[in-house]
mmCIF file of C-alpha atoms and ligand atoms in Angstrom:
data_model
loop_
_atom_site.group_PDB
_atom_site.id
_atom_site.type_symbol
_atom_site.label_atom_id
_atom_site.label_comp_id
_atom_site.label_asym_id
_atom_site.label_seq_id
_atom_site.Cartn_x
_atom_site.Cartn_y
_atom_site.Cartn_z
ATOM 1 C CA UNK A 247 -66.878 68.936 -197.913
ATOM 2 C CA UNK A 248 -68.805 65.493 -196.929
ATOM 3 C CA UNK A 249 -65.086 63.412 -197.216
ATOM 4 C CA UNK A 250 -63.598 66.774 -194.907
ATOM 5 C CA UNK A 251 -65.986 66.681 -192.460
ATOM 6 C CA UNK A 252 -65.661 62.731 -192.390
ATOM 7 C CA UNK A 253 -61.551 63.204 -191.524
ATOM 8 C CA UNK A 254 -62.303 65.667 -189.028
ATOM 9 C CA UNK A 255 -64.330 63.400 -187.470
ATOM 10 C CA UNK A 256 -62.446 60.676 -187.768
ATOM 11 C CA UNK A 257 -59.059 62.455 -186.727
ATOM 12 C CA UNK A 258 -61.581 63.475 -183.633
ATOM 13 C CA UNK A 259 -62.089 59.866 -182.491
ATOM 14 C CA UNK A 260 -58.539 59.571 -182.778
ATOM 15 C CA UNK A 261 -57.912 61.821 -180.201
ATOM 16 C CA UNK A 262 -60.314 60.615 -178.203
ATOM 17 C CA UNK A 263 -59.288 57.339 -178.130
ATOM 18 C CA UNK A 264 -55.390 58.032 -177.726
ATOM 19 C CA UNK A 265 -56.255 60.168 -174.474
ATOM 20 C CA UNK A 266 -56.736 58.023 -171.934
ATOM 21 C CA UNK A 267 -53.775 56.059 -172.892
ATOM 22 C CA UNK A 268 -51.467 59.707 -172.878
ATOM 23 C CA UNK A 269 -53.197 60.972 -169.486
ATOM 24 C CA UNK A 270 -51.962 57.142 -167.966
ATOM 25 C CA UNK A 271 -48.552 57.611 -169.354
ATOM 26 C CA UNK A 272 -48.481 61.183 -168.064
ATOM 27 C CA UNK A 273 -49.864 59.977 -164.521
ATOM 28 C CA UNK A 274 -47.160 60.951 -162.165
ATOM 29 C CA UNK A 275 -46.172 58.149 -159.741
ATOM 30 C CA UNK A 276 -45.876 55.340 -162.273
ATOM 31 C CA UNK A 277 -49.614 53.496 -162.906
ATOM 32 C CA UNK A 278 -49.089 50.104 -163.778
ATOM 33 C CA UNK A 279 -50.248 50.689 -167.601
ATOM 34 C CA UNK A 280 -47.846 53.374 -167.878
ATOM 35 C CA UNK A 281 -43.968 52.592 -169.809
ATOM 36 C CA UNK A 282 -41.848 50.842 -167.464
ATOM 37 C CA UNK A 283 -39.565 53.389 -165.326
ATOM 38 C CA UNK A 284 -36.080 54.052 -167.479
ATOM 39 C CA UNK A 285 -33.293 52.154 -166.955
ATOM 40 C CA UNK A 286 -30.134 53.675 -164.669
ATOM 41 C CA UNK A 287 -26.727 52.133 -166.245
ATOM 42 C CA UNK A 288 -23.442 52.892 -164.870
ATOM 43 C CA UNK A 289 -20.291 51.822 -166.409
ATOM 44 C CA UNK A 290 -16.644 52.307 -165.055
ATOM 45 C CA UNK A 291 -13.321 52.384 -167.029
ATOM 46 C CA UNK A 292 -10.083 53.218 -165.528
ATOM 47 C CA UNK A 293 -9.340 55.700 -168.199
ATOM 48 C CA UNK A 294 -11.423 57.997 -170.461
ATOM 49 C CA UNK A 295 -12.210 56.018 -173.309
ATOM 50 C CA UNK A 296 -12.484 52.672 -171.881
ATOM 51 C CA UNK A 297 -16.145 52.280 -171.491
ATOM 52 C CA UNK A 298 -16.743 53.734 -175.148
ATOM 53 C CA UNK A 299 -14.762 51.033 -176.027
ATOM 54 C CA UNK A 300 -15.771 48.093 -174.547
ATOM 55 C CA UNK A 301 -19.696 49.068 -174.298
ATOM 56 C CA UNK A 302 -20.572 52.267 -176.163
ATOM 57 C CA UNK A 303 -22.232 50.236 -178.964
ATOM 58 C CA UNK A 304 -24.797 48.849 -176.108
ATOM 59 C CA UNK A 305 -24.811 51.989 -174.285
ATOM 60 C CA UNK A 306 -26.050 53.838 -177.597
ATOM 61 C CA UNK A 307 -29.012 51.610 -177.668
ATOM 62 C CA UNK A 308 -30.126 51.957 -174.052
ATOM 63 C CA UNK A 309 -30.138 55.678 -174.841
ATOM 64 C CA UNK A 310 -32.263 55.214 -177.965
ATOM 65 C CA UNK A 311 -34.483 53.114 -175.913
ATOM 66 C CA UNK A 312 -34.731 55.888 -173.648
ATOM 67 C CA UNK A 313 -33.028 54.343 -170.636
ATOM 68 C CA UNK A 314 -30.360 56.538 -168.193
ATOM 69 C CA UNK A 315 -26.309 56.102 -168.992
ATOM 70 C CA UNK A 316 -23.257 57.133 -167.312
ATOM 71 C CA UNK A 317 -19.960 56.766 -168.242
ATOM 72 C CA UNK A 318 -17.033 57.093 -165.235
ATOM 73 C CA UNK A 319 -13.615 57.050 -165.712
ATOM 74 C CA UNK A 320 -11.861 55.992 -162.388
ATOM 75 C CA UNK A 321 -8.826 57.801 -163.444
ATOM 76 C CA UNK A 322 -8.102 61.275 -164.860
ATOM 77 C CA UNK A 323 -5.728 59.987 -167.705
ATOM 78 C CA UNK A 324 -3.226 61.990 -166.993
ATOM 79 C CA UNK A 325 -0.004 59.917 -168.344
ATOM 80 C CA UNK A 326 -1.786 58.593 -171.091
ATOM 81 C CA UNK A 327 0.851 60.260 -173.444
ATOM 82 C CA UNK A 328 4.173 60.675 -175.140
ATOM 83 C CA UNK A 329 4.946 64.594 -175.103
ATOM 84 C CA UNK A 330 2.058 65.657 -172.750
ATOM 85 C CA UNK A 331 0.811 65.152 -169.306
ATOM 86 C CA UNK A 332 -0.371 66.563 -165.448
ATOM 87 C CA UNK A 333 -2.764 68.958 -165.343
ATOM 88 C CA UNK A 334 -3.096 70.186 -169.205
ATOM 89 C CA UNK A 335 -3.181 66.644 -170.440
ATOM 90 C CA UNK A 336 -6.053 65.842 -167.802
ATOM 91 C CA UNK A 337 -8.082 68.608 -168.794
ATOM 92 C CA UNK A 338 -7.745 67.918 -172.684
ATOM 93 C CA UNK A 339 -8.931 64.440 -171.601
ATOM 94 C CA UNK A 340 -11.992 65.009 -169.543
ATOM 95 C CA UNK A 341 -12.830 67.529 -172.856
ATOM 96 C CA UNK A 342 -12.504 64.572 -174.770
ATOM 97 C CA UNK A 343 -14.559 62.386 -172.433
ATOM 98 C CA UNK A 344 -17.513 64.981 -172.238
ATOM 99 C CA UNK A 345 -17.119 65.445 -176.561
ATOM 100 C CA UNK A 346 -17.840 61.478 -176.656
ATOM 101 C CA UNK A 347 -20.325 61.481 -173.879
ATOM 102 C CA UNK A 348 -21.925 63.993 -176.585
ATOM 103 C CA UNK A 349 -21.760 61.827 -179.204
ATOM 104 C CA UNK A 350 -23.259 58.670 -177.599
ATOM 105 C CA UNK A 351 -26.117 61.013 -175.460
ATOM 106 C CA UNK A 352 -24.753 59.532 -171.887
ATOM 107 C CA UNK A 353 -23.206 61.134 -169.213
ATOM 108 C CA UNK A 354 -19.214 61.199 -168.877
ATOM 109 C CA UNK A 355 -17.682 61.726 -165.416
ATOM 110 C CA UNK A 356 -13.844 61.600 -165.181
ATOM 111 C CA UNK A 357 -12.519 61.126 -161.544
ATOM 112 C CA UNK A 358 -9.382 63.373 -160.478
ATOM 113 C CA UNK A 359 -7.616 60.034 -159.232
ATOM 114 C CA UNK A 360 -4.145 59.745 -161.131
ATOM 115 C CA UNK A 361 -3.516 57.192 -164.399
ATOM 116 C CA UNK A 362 -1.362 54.795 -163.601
ATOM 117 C CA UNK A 363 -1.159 54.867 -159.988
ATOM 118 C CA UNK A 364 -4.457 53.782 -159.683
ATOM 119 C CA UNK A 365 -4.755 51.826 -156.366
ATOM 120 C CA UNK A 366 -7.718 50.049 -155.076
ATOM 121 C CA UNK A 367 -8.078 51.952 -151.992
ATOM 122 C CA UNK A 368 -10.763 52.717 -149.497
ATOM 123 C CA UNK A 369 -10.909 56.021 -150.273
ATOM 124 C CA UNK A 370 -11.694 55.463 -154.158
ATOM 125 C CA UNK A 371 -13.602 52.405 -153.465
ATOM 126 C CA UNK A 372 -16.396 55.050 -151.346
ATOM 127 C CA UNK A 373 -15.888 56.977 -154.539
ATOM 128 C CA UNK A 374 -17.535 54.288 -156.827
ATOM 129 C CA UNK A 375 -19.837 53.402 -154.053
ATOM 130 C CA UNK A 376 -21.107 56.813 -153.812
ATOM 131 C CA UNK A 377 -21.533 57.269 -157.653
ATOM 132 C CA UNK A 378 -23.505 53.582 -157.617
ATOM 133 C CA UNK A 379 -26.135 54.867 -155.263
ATOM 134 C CA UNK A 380 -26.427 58.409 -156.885
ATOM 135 C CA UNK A 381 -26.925 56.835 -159.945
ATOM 136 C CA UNK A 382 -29.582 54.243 -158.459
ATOM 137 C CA UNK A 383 -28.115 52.072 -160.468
ATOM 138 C CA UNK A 384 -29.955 48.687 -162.163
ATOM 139 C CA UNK A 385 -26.896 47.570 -163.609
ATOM 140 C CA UNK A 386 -22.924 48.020 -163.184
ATOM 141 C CA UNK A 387 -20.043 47.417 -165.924
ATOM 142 C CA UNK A 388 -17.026 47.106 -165.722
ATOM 143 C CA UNK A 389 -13.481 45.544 -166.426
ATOM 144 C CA UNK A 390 -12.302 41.785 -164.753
ATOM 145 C CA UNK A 391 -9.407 42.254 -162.679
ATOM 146 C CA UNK A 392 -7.329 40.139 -164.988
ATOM 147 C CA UNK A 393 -5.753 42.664 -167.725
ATOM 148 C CA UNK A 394 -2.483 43.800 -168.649
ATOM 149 C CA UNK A 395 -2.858 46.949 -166.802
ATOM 150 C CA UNK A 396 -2.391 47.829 -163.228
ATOM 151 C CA UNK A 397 -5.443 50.556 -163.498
ATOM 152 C CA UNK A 398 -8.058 48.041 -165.351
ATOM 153 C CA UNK A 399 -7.315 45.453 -162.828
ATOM 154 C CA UNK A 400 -7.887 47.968 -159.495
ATOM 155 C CA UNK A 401 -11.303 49.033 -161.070
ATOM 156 C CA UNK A 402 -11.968 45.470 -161.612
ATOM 157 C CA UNK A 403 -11.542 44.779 -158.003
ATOM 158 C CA UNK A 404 -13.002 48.275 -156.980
ATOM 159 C CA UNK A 405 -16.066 47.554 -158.288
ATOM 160 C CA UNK A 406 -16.246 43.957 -156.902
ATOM 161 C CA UNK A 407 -15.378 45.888 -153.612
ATOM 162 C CA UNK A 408 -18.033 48.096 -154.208
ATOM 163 C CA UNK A 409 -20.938 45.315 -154.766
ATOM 164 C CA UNK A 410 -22.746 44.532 -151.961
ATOM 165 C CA UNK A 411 -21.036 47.501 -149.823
ATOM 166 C CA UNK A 412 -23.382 49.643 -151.917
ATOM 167 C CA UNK A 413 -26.284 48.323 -149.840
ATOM 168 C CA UNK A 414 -24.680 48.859 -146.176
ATOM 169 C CA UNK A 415 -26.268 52.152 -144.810
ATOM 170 C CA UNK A 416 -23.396 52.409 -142.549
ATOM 171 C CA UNK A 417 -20.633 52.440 -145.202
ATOM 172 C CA UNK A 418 -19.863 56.197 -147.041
ATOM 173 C CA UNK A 419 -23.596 56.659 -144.367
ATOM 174 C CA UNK A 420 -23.775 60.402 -146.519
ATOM 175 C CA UNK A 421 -25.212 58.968 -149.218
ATOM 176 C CA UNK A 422 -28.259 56.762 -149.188
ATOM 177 C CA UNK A 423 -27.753 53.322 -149.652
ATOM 178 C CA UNK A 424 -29.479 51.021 -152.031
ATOM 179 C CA UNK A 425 -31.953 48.776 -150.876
ATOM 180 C CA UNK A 426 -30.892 46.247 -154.288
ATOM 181 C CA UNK A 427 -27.667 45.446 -154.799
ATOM 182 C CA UNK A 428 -27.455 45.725 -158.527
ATOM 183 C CA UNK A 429 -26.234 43.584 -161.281
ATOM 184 C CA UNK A 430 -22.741 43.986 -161.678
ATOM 185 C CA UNK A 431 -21.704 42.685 -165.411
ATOM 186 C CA UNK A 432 -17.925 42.738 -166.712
ATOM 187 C CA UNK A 433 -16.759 43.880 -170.194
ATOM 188 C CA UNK A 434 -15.309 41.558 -172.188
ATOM 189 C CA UNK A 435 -11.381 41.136 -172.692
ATOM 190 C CA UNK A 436 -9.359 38.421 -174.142
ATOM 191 C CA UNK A 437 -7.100 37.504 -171.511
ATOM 192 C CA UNK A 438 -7.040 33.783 -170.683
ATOM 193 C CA UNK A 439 -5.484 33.198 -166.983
ATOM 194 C CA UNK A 440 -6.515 32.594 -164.064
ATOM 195 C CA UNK A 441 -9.919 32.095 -167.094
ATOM 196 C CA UNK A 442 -10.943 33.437 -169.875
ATOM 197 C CA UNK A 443 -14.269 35.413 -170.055
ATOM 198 C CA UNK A 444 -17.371 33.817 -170.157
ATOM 199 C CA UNK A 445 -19.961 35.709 -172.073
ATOM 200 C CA UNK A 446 -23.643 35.567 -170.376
ATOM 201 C CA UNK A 447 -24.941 38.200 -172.798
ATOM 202 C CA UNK A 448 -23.654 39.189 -175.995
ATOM 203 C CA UNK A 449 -25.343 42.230 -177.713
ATOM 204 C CA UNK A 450 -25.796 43.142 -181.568
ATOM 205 C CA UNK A 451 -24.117 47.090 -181.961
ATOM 206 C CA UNK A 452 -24.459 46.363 -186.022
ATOM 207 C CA UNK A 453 -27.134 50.103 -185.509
ATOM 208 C CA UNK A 454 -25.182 52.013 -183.380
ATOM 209 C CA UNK A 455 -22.039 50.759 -184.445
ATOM 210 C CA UNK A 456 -21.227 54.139 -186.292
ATOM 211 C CA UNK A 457 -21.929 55.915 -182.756
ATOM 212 C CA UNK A 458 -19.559 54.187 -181.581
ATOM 213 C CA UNK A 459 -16.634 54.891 -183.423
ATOM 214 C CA UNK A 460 -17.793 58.662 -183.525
ATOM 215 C CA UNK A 461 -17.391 58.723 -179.390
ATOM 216 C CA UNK A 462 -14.321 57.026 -179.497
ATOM 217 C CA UNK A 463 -13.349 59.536 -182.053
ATOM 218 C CA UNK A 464 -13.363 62.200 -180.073
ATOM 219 C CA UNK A 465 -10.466 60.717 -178.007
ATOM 220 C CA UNK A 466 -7.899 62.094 -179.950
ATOM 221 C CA UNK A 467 -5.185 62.281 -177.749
ATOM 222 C CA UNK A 468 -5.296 58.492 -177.699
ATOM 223 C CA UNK A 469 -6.625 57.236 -181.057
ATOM 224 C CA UNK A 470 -4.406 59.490 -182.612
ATOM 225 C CA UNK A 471 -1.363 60.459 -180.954
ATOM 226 C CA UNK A 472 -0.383 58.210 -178.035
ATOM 227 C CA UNK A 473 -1.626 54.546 -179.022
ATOM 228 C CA UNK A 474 -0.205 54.919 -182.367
ATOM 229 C CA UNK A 475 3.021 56.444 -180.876
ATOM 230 C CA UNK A 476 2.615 53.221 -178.516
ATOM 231 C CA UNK A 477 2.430 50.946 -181.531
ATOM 232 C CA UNK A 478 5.325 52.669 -183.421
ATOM 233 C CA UNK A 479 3.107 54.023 -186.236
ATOM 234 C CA UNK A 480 2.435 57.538 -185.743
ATOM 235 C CA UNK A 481 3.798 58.708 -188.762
ATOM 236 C CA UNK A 482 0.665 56.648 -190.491
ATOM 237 C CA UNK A 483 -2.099 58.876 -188.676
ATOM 238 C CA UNK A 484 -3.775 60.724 -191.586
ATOM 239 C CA UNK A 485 -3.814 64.354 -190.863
ATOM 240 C CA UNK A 486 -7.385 64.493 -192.181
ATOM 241 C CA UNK A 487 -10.046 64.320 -189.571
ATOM 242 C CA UNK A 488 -12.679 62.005 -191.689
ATOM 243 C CA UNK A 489 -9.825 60.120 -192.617
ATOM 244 C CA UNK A 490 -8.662 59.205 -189.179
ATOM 245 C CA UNK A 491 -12.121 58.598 -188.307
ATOM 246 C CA UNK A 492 -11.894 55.463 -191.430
ATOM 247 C CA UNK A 493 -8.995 54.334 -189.438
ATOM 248 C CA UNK A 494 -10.372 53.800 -186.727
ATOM 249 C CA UNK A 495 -13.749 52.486 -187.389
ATOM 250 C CA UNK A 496 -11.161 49.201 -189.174
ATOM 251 C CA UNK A 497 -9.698 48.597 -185.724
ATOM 252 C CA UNK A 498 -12.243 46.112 -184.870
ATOM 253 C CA UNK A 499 -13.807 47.586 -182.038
ATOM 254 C CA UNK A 500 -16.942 45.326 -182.330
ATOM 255 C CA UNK A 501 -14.958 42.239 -183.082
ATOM 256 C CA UNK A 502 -16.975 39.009 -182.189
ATOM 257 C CA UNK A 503 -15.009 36.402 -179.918
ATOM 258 C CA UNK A 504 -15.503 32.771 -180.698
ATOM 259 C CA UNK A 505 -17.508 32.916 -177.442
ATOM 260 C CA UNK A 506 -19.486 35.891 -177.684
ATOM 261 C CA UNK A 507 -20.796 34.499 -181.092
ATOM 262 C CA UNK A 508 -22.133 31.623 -179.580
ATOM 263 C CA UNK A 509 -24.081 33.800 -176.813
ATOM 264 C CA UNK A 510 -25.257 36.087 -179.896
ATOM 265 C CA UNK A 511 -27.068 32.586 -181.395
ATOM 266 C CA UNK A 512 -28.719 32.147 -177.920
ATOM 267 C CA UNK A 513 -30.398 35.674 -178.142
ATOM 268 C CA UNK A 514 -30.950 36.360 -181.707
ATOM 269 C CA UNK A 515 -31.108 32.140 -183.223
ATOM 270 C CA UNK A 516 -28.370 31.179 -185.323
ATOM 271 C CA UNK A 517 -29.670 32.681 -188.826
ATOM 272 C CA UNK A 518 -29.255 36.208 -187.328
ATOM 273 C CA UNK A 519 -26.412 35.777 -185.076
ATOM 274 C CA UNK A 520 -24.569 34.534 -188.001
ATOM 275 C CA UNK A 521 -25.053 37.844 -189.770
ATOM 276 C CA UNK A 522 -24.192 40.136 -187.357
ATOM 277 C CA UNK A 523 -20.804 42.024 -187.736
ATOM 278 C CA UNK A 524 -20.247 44.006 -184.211
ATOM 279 C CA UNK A 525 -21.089 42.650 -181.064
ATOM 280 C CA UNK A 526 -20.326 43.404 -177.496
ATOM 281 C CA UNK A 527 -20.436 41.169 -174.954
ATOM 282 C CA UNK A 528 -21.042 40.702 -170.654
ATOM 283 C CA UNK A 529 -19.690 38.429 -168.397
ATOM 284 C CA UNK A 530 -22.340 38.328 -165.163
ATOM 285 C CA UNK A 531 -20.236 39.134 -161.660
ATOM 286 C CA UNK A 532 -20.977 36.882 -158.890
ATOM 287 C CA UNK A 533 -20.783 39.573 -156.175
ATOM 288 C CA UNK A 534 -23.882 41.380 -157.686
ATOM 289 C CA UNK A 535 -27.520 40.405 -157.671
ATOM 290 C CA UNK A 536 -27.875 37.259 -159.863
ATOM 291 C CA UNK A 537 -29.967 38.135 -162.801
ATOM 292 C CA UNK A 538 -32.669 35.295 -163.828
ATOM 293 C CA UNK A 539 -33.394 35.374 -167.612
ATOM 294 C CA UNK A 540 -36.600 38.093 -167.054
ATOM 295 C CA UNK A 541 -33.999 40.074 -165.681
ATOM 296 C CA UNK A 542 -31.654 39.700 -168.297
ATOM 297 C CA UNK A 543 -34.779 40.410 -170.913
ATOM 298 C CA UNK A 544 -35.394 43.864 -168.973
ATOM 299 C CA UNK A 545 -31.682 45.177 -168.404
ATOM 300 C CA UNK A 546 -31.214 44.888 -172.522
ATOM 301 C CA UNK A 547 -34.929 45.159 -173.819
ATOM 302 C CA UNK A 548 -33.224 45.228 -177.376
ATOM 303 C CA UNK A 549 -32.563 41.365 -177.267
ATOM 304 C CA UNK A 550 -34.852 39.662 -179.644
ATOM 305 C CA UNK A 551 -35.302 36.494 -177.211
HETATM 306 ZN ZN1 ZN B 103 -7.645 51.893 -170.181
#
């Protein structure tokens, strides 16, 4: 009864010594002991599926830090296949899209702008700019404008459109401009002229590497159908969902780049970095804001140093 009464009491200071901190972290307006406001992240692909690919790993550990994600597809996807296409294939797609948005806990928006005519217009540049701002976002990805496809390279150069312009009140004037311009970051890609990518930051997705492949899972008009079609090995594609799913988590979709593995041994020192399977890695823009290294230590609070 003694030892009881002991507990209760002690479970009692407990509580009375955890309040204060949960009445400053439930203070409305933000007090300066409270957690740091979440993150807002905002990626762009041209198609759905590109942003799971290049950064779903590091998107699923912003969400499991508790930070704010969206995915945006600039295009609807709409000839991204062999026997399908227009409107049905465009709505199977944006199903897809929202499925993997699911699976990784961020937000999926697919544009209604077609795939492959992608152009980078005024009109879809206010688009981006518009979804920047409503998003308040801290930091932009995206692809470089140097790729093999017409629709990567126009959101490359959207989005480089799009930096700065987001803080002009009198550009797209209906929605309110930011008073930051953001950091803009590109994915990285392995193409080599006019240069290669440089890797500024180069992220561990060895946890949520399994997230990963389940969002770009759900893309099975593409993992399944038209990239192998593409590739000339359809008739390989399992029939059996979990064994697709094995096939694709062996396409290397967190392979580390020569360069990217020497960025990992700047953030994690080389013992860990040299351990690490998956990575994905970020290429700073130079039309954003220019993050200093506190910056880069709050946009991925997950780096060790
Ligand atoms: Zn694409």
């Amino acid at each position: 009864m003694i030892l009881l009464r002991r507990l209760t009491l002690a479970a009692i200071v407990v509580i009375f010594a955890g309040a204060p901190w949960v009445a400053l972290a439930a203070a409305p307006g933000g007090q300066a002991q409270a957690a740091p406001a979440p993150l807002n992240i905002i990626a762009f692909g041209a198609h759905p599926d590109d942003c799971d690919i290049r950064a779903g790993g590091t998107a699923a550990k912003w969400v499991a830090a508790g930070h704010r994600v969206r995915f945006v597809s600039v295009t609807n996807g709409d000839a991204g296949h062999q026997s399908q296409g227009g409107g049905a294939l465009a709505a199977r797609r944006r199903a897809e899209a929202q499925e993997a948005g699911r699976r990784l806990g961020v937000e999926y928006i697919v544009l209604d702008n077609h795939d492959g005519e992608l152009m980078p217009t005024l009109q879809v540049r206010e688009q981006i700019i518009r979804l920047i701002r409503q998003w308040k976002a801290d930091l932009v990805l995206g692809p470089r404008p140097h790729d093999y496809h017409p629709d990567h390279r126009y959101t490359g150069i959207l989005l480089q459109d799009a930096a700065f312009m987001v803080t002009v009140p009198n550009i797209a004037p209906d929605t309110p401009a930011l008073r930051q311009n953001p950091v803009f970051m590109y994915f990285e890609d392995g193409f080599q002229k006019p240069n290669p990518f440089s890797p500024d930051v180069a992220v561990s997705i060895d946890e949520t590497f399994q997230k990963k492949i389940d969002a770009i899972d759900a893309h099975v008009s593409q993992m399944y159908e038209w990239l192998p079609w593409l590739n000339g090995r359809l008739d390989s594609v399992p029939a059996d969902p979990a064994a697709r799913r094995a096939m694709t988590a062996k396409q290397r979709f967190g392979r580390i780049s020569d360069a990217a593995r020497a960025t990992l041994v700047k953030y994690y020192g080389a013992e860990a970095a040299a351990k690490v399977e998956h990575a994905e890695a970020f290429e700073i823009c130079e039309y954003g804001r220019r993050p200093d290294a506190a910056d880069i230590k709050r946009l991925f609070p997950f780096l060790p140093r």
